[in-house]
Coordinates of C-alpha atoms in Angstrom, one line a residue:
Chain A
M150 CA -5.5 -13.3 -29.6
P151 CA -3.2 -15.6 -31.5
Q152 CA -4.7 -16.6 -34.9
G153 CA -3.9 -18.8 -37.9
H154 CA -0.8 -20.9 -37.2
D155 CA -0.5 -19.5 -33.7
R156 CA -4.0 -20.4 -32.7
W157 CA -4.3 -21.8 -29.2
S158 CA -5.2 -25.4 -28.6
D159 CA -8.4 -26.1 -26.7
E160 CA -6.4 -26.9 -23.6
R161 CA -4.4 -23.6 -23.8
L162 CA -7.6 -21.6 -24.5
L163 CA -9.3 -23.2 -21.4
G164 CA -6.2 -22.4 -19.3
E165 CA -6.1 -18.8 -20.5
L166 CA -9.8 -18.5 -19.9
A167 CA -9.4 -19.9 -16.3
R168 CA -6.7 -17.4 -15.6
A169 CA -8.7 -14.4 -17.0
L170 CA -11.8 -15.3 -15.0
R171 CA -9.7 -15.7 -11.8
A172 CA -8.1 -12.3 -12.4
G173 CA -11.6 -10.8 -12.6
E174 CA -12.7 -12.5 -9.4
R175 CA -9.7 -11.5 -7.4
V176 CA -10.9 -7.9 -6.9
P177 CA -12.8 -7.9 -3.6
P178 CA -16.4 -6.7 -4.1
E179 CA -15.9 -3.9 -1.5
A180 CA -13.0 -2.5 -3.5
L181 CA -15.1 -2.5 -6.6
A182 CA -18.0 -0.8 -4.8
A183 CA -15.6 1.8 -3.4
G184 CA -14.2 2.5 -6.8
K185 CA -17.7 3.0 -8.2
A186 CA -18.7 5.2 -5.3
V187 CA -16.1 7.9 -5.9
F188 CA -18.0 9.1 -9.0
A189 CA -20.8 10.5 -6.9
W190 CA -18.4 13.1 -5.4
R191 CA -17.6 14.6 -8.8
A192 CA -18.2 18.4 -9.3
P193 CA -18.1 18.6 -13.1
D194 CA -18.8 22.3 -13.4
A195 CA -16.0 23.4 -11.1
E196 CA -12.5 24.6 -11.9
L197 CA -9.8 22.4 -10.6
A198 CA -7.1 24.3 -8.7
A199 CA -3.7 22.9 -9.5
G200 CA -2.1 21.7 -6.3
D201 CA 0.8 20.1 -4.6
L202 CA 0.2 17.1 -2.4
D203 CA 3.1 17.9 -0.1
T204 CA 2.7 21.7 0.4
R205 CA -1.1 21.6 0.1
I206 CA -1.2 24.9 -1.8
Y207 CA -3.6 25.0 -4.7
H208 CA -3.7 27.6 -7.4
A209 CA -6.6 28.6 -9.6
A210 CA -6.7 31.8 -11.8
G211 CA -6.4 34.7 -9.4
L212 CA -6.9 32.6 -6.3
T213 CA -4.7 30.6 -4.0
I214 CA -6.1 28.1 -1.5
E215 CA -3.8 27.1 1.3
V216 CA -4.8 24.1 3.4
E217 CA -3.4 23.3 6.8
I218 CA -4.3 20.0 8.6
A219 CA -4.3 20.3 12.4
P220 CA -5.1 17.4 14.7
D221 CA -8.5 18.8 15.5
A222 CA -9.4 21.0 12.6
L223 CA -8.8 21.9 9.0
H224 CA -7.6 25.5 8.3
V225 CA -8.1 27.0 4.9
R226 CA -6.8 30.4 3.7
L227 CA -7.9 32.1 0.5
T228 CA -5.5 34.6 -1.1
P229 CA -6.5 37.3 -2.0
A230 CA -8.9 37.3 1.0
Q231 CA -12.5 37.4 -0.1
P232 CA -15.9 36.3 1.0
A233 CA -16.7 32.8 -0.1
E234 CA -18.3 29.6 0.9
V235 CA -15.9 26.8 1.6
E236 CA -16.7 23.1 2.3
A237 CA -14.9 19.9 2.5
R238 CA -16.5 17.1 0.5
G239 CA -16.0 13.4 0.8
P240 CA -17.9 10.2 1.1
I241 CA -18.9 10.1 4.8
P242 CA -20.5 12.5 5.6
P243 CA -20.7 14.2 2.3
S244 CA -20.2 17.8 3.3
H245 CA -18.4 19.8 6.0
P246 CA -19.1 23.5 5.7
A247 CA -16.4 25.9 6.9
T248 CA -16.8 28.7 9.4
P249 CA -15.4 31.9 7.9
G250 CA -12.8 33.9 10.0
E251 CA -10.8 37.0 9.3
K252 CA -8.6 37.8 6.3
G253 CA -9.7 34.9 4.0
R254 CA -9.3 32.3 6.7
F255 CA -11.8 29.5 7.2
T256 CA -12.0 26.6 9.7
I257 CA -13.6 23.2 9.5
R258 CA -13.9 21.5 12.9
P259 CA -13.6 18.6 13.5
L260 CA -11.1 17.5 10.9
P261 CA -13.1 15.8 8.1
R262 CA -12.5 12.1 7.5
F263 CA -10.0 11.5 4.6
P264 CA -10.2 11.5 1.7
F265 CA -11.9 14.8 0.9
Y266 CA -11.5 17.7 -1.4
L267 CA -12.4 21.4 -0.9
L268 CA -15.1 23.2 -2.8
C269 CA -14.9 27.0 -2.8
R270 CA -17.8 29.1 -4.1
T271 CA -16.6 32.7 -4.5
A272 CA -18.9 35.7 -4.2
G273 CA -18.3 36.2 -7.9
G274 CA -20.0 32.9 -8.6
R275 CA -16.9 30.8 -9.4
K276 CA -16.8 27.2 -8.2
I277 CA -13.2 25.9 -7.5
V278 CA -12.2 22.5 -6.3
T279 CA -8.9 21.2 -5.0
G280 CA -7.6 17.7 -5.8
W281 CA -8.3 14.9 -3.3
I282 CA -6.6 15.4 0.0
L283 CA -5.7 11.9 1.2
G284 CA -4.4 12.5 4.6
Chain B
M153 CA -7.7 -2.3 -25.7
R154 CA -5.5 0.8 -26.0
D155 CA -7.3 1.7 -29.3
D156 CA -10.6 0.4 -28.2
P157 CA -13.4 2.8 -29.5
E158 CA -15.5 1.5 -26.6
V159 CA -13.1 3.0 -24.1
V160 CA -13.4 6.4 -25.8
D161 CA -17.2 6.1 -25.6
L162 CA -17.1 5.1 -21.9
V163 CA -14.8 8.1 -21.0
T164 CA -17.0 10.5 -23.1
R165 CA -20.1 9.3 -21.3
A166 CA -18.6 9.4 -17.9
R167 CA -17.5 13.0 -18.5
K168 CA -21.1 13.9 -19.1
G169 CA -22.0 12.3 -15.7
D170 CA -23.1 8.9 -16.9
R171 CA -22.8 6.7 -13.8
A172 CA -23.3 3.4 -15.7
A173 CA -20.3 4.3 -17.9
W174 CA -18.2 5.0 -14.8
D175 CA -19.2 1.7 -13.2
E176 CA -18.2 -0.1 -16.4
I177 CA -14.8 1.6 -16.4
V178 CA -14.3 0.5 -12.8
E179 CA -15.5 -3.1 -13.5
R180 CA -13.3 -3.4 -16.6
Y181 CA -10.0 -2.1 -15.2
S182 CA -10.1 -3.0 -11.5
P183 CA -8.4 -6.3 -12.2
L184 CA -5.6 -4.3 -13.9
V185 CA -5.2 -2.0 -10.9
W186 CA -5.5 -4.8 -8.4
S187 CA -2.9 -6.9 -10.3
I188 CA -0.4 -4.1 -10.1
C189 CA -1.1 -3.7 -6.4
R190 CA -0.2 -7.4 -6.0
R191 CA 3.0 -6.9 -7.8
F192 CA 4.0 -4.5 -5.0
R193 CA 3.0 -7.2 -2.5
L194 CA 0.3 -4.9 -1.1
V195 CA -2.3 -6.7 0.9
R196 CA -5.6 -5.5 2.2
P197 CA -6.4 -2.9 3.5
D198 CA -3.4 -1.2 1.8
S199 CA -4.3 -2.5 -1.6
D200 CA -7.9 -1.2 -1.2
D201 CA -6.5 2.3 -0.3
A202 CA -4.1 2.3 -3.3
A203 CA -6.9 1.2 -5.7
Q204 CA -9.3 3.7 -4.3
T205 CA -6.7 6.5 -4.8
V206 CA -6.4 5.5 -8.4
W207 CA -10.1 5.9 -9.0
L208 CA -10.0 9.2 -7.1
R209 CA -7.3 10.4 -9.4
L210 CA -9.3 9.3 -12.4
V211 CA -12.4 11.2 -11.3
E212 CA -10.2 14.2 -10.8
N213 CA -8.6 13.9 -14.2
L214 CA -11.5 12.6 -16.2
D215 CA -12.1 16.0 -18.0
T216 CA -8.5 16.7 -18.7
L217 CA -7.4 13.2 -19.9
R218 CA -5.8 14.1 -23.2
E219 CA -6.3 10.7 -24.9
P220 CA -9.3 8.8 -23.7
A221 CA -8.2 5.8 -25.7
A222 CA -5.1 5.6 -23.7
L223 CA -7.1 5.2 -20.4
P224 CA -5.7 1.7 -19.6
G225 CA -2.1 2.9 -19.8
W226 CA -2.9 6.0 -17.7
L227 CA -4.6 3.8 -15.1
A228 CA -1.6 1.4 -15.1
R229 CA 0.9 4.2 -14.6
T230 CA -1.2 5.8 -11.9
A231 CA -1.6 2.4 -10.1
H232 CA 2.1 1.9 -10.3
R233 CA 2.8 5.3 -8.8
E234 CA 0.2 5.0 -6.0
C235 CA 1.2 1.4 -5.1
L236 CA 4.9 2.4 -5.0
R237 CA 4.0 5.4 -2.8
R238 CA 2.0 3.1 -0.5
A239 CA 4.7 0.4 -0.4
R240 CA 7.3 3.0 0.6
E241 CA 5.0 4.3 3.3
I242 CA 4.6 0.7 4.7
R243 CA 8.3 0.3 4.6
R244 CA 8.8 3.5 6.6
R245 CA 6.1 2.4 9.0
D246 CA 7.3 -1.2 9.6
G247 CA 11.0 -0.5 9.2
A248 CA 13.3 -3.0 7.6
E249 CA 11.1 -6.0 8.5
R250 CA 9.3 -5.7 5.2
P251 CA 11.9 -4.5 2.7
L252 CA 11.0 -3.5 -0.9
D253 CA 12.4 -6.5 -2.8
F254 CA 11.9 -5.1 -6.2
E255 CA 13.4 -2.3 -8.2
P256 CA 11.3 0.8 -9.0
E257 CA 13.3 1.0 -12.2
T258 CA 11.4 -1.9 -13.6
G259 CA 8.3 0.3 -13.7
P260 CA 7.9 0.6 -17.5
D261 CA 8.4 -3.2 -18.0
L262 CA 6.0 -4.0 -15.2
I263 CA 3.4 -1.6 -16.6
A264 CA 3.7 -3.0 -20.2
E265 CA 3.5 -6.6 -18.9
E266 CA 0.4 -5.9 -16.7
L267 CA -1.3 -4.0 -19.5
E268 CA -0.8 -6.8 -22.0
K269 CA -2.1 -9.4 -19.5
A270 CA -5.1 -7.2 -18.6
E271 CA -5.9 -6.7 -22.3
R272 CA -5.9 -10.4 -23.0
D273 CA -7.9 -11.2 -19.8
L274 CA -10.5 -8.5 -20.5
L275 CA -11.1 -9.8 -24.1
L276 CA -11.4 -13.4 -22.8
R277 CA -13.8 -12.4 -20.0
R278 CA -15.9 -10.3 -22.3
A279 CA -16.0 -13.1 -25.0
F280 CA -16.9 -15.6 -22.2
A281 CA -19.8 -13.4 -21.1
Q282 CA -21.2 -13.4 -24.6
L283 CA -21.5 -17.2 -24.7
P284 CA -24.9 -18.9 -24.2
P285 CA -25.5 -19.8 -20.5
R286 CA -25.2 -23.5 -21.2
C287 CA -21.7 -23.0 -22.7
R288 CA -20.6 -20.9 -19.7
D289 CA -21.8 -23.6 -17.3
L290 CA -20.1 -26.3 -19.2
L291 CA -16.8 -24.5 -19.6
T292 CA -16.8 -23.4 -15.9
L293 CA -17.0 -27.0 -14.9
C294 CA -14.1 -27.9 -17.3
L295 CA -11.9 -25.0 -16.0
G296 CA -10.6 -26.5 -12.9
P297 CA -8.4 -26.0 -10.9
D298 CA -9.6 -29.6 -10.2
P299 CA -11.3 -30.9 -13.4
V300 CA -14.8 -32.2 -12.6
P301 CA -15.2 -35.8 -13.9
Y302 CA -17.4 -36.0 -17.0
A303 CA -19.9 -38.2 -15.2
Q304 CA -20.5 -35.4 -12.6
I305 CA -20.7 -32.7 -15.3
G306 CA -23.3 -34.8 -17.2
E307 CA -25.3 -35.2 -14.0
R308 CA -25.2 -31.5 -13.1
L309 CA -26.0 -30.2 -16.6
G310 CA -28.4 -33.1 -17.6
M311 CA -26.1 -33.9 -20.6
P312 CA -25.1 -37.3 -21.8
V313 CA -21.5 -38.1 -21.0
G314 CA -20.8 -38.8 -24.6
G315 CA -22.0 -35.3 -25.5
I316 CA -19.7 -33.4 -23.2
G317 CA -16.5 -33.6 -25.2
P318 CA -18.1 -32.5 -28.5
N319 CA -20.1 -29.8 -26.7
R320 CA -16.9 -28.5 -25.0
S321 CA -15.2 -28.3 -28.4
R322 CA -18.2 -26.5 -29.9
C323 CA -18.3 -24.0 -27.0
L324 CA -14.6 -23.3 -27.3
A325 CA -15.0 -22.9 -31.1
R326 CA -17.7 -20.4 -30.4
L327 CA -15.5 -18.6 -27.9
R328 CA -12.7 -18.4 -30.6
R329 CA -15.2 -16.9 -33.1
I330 CA -16.2 -14.2 -30.7
L331 CA -12.6 -13.4 -29.9
E332 CA -11.6 -13.3 -33.5
G333 CA -14.7 -11.4 -34.6
G334 CA -14.4 -8.9 -31.8
G335 CA -12.6 -6.3 -34.0
H336 CA -9.9 -5.7 -31.3
A337 CA -8.0 -9.0 -31.9
A338 CA -4.4 -8.5 -32.9
G339 CA -3.4 -9.5 -36.5
S340 CA -7.0 -9.4 -37.8

């Protein structure tokens, strides 16, 4: 804030205050609520697999998660193939468990609503999450 | 704001799973994110999606943010990137009818400008919230956009018309003291 010689006049201060309060009110309440809600989907004890939004391939130590989005389903492939529990997590509904297939493949049907992220629990007890998949 | 110890505290608490701290972060910086979305001429629901993506990115990066004190800058850069991405998507979707009439190169300027404005606005809003309710009511009526005549202010607040001017000055002086004593003011 300007001080000393640069101190704002009463009128200027009122004007700046009006602008600041308007800027605060401009955010729609629903947008604020949506921003707050994303915290609930946090999995703080999980490892984050580094990923690429475009290729949808995520890498964690010793594990690669490939995600393929089909119109009716989500296909996930773990390399190396291994037994695991895979689920997509998002706001509504909170969890979509995957059905395991052969050779590290998993399917979630129907396609979960965006945005969601994948949580993999390996047989060795590791918890790995991908970044948000936005659609 | 960029060196605000309160920001570090909020990030530290949110990392530990403190919901109230997260809510406070969203409350504080949503106007910054929203304002950047407006610079890209994003309207709802596109602006909602872009803002939501910024918060998703923060949840995702909360534990790995290298400098919690630099959170506002990180949010501004992320908002800039997500809004630009969304604006380009819209352009592709709607064709040349809604061209991008700004240069992505202006990114650093836009971010610095929005950060400075958000910093000032946040200090003002927080100082205003610390005023006694009577001061807040009086100043709200004085704020406009159409100034309320003193006679009406007096009636609404049960205050003699002759007392409004001096009370307004006292409330503004109080606001200045909070701003200057806040510890974050520049040049103090």
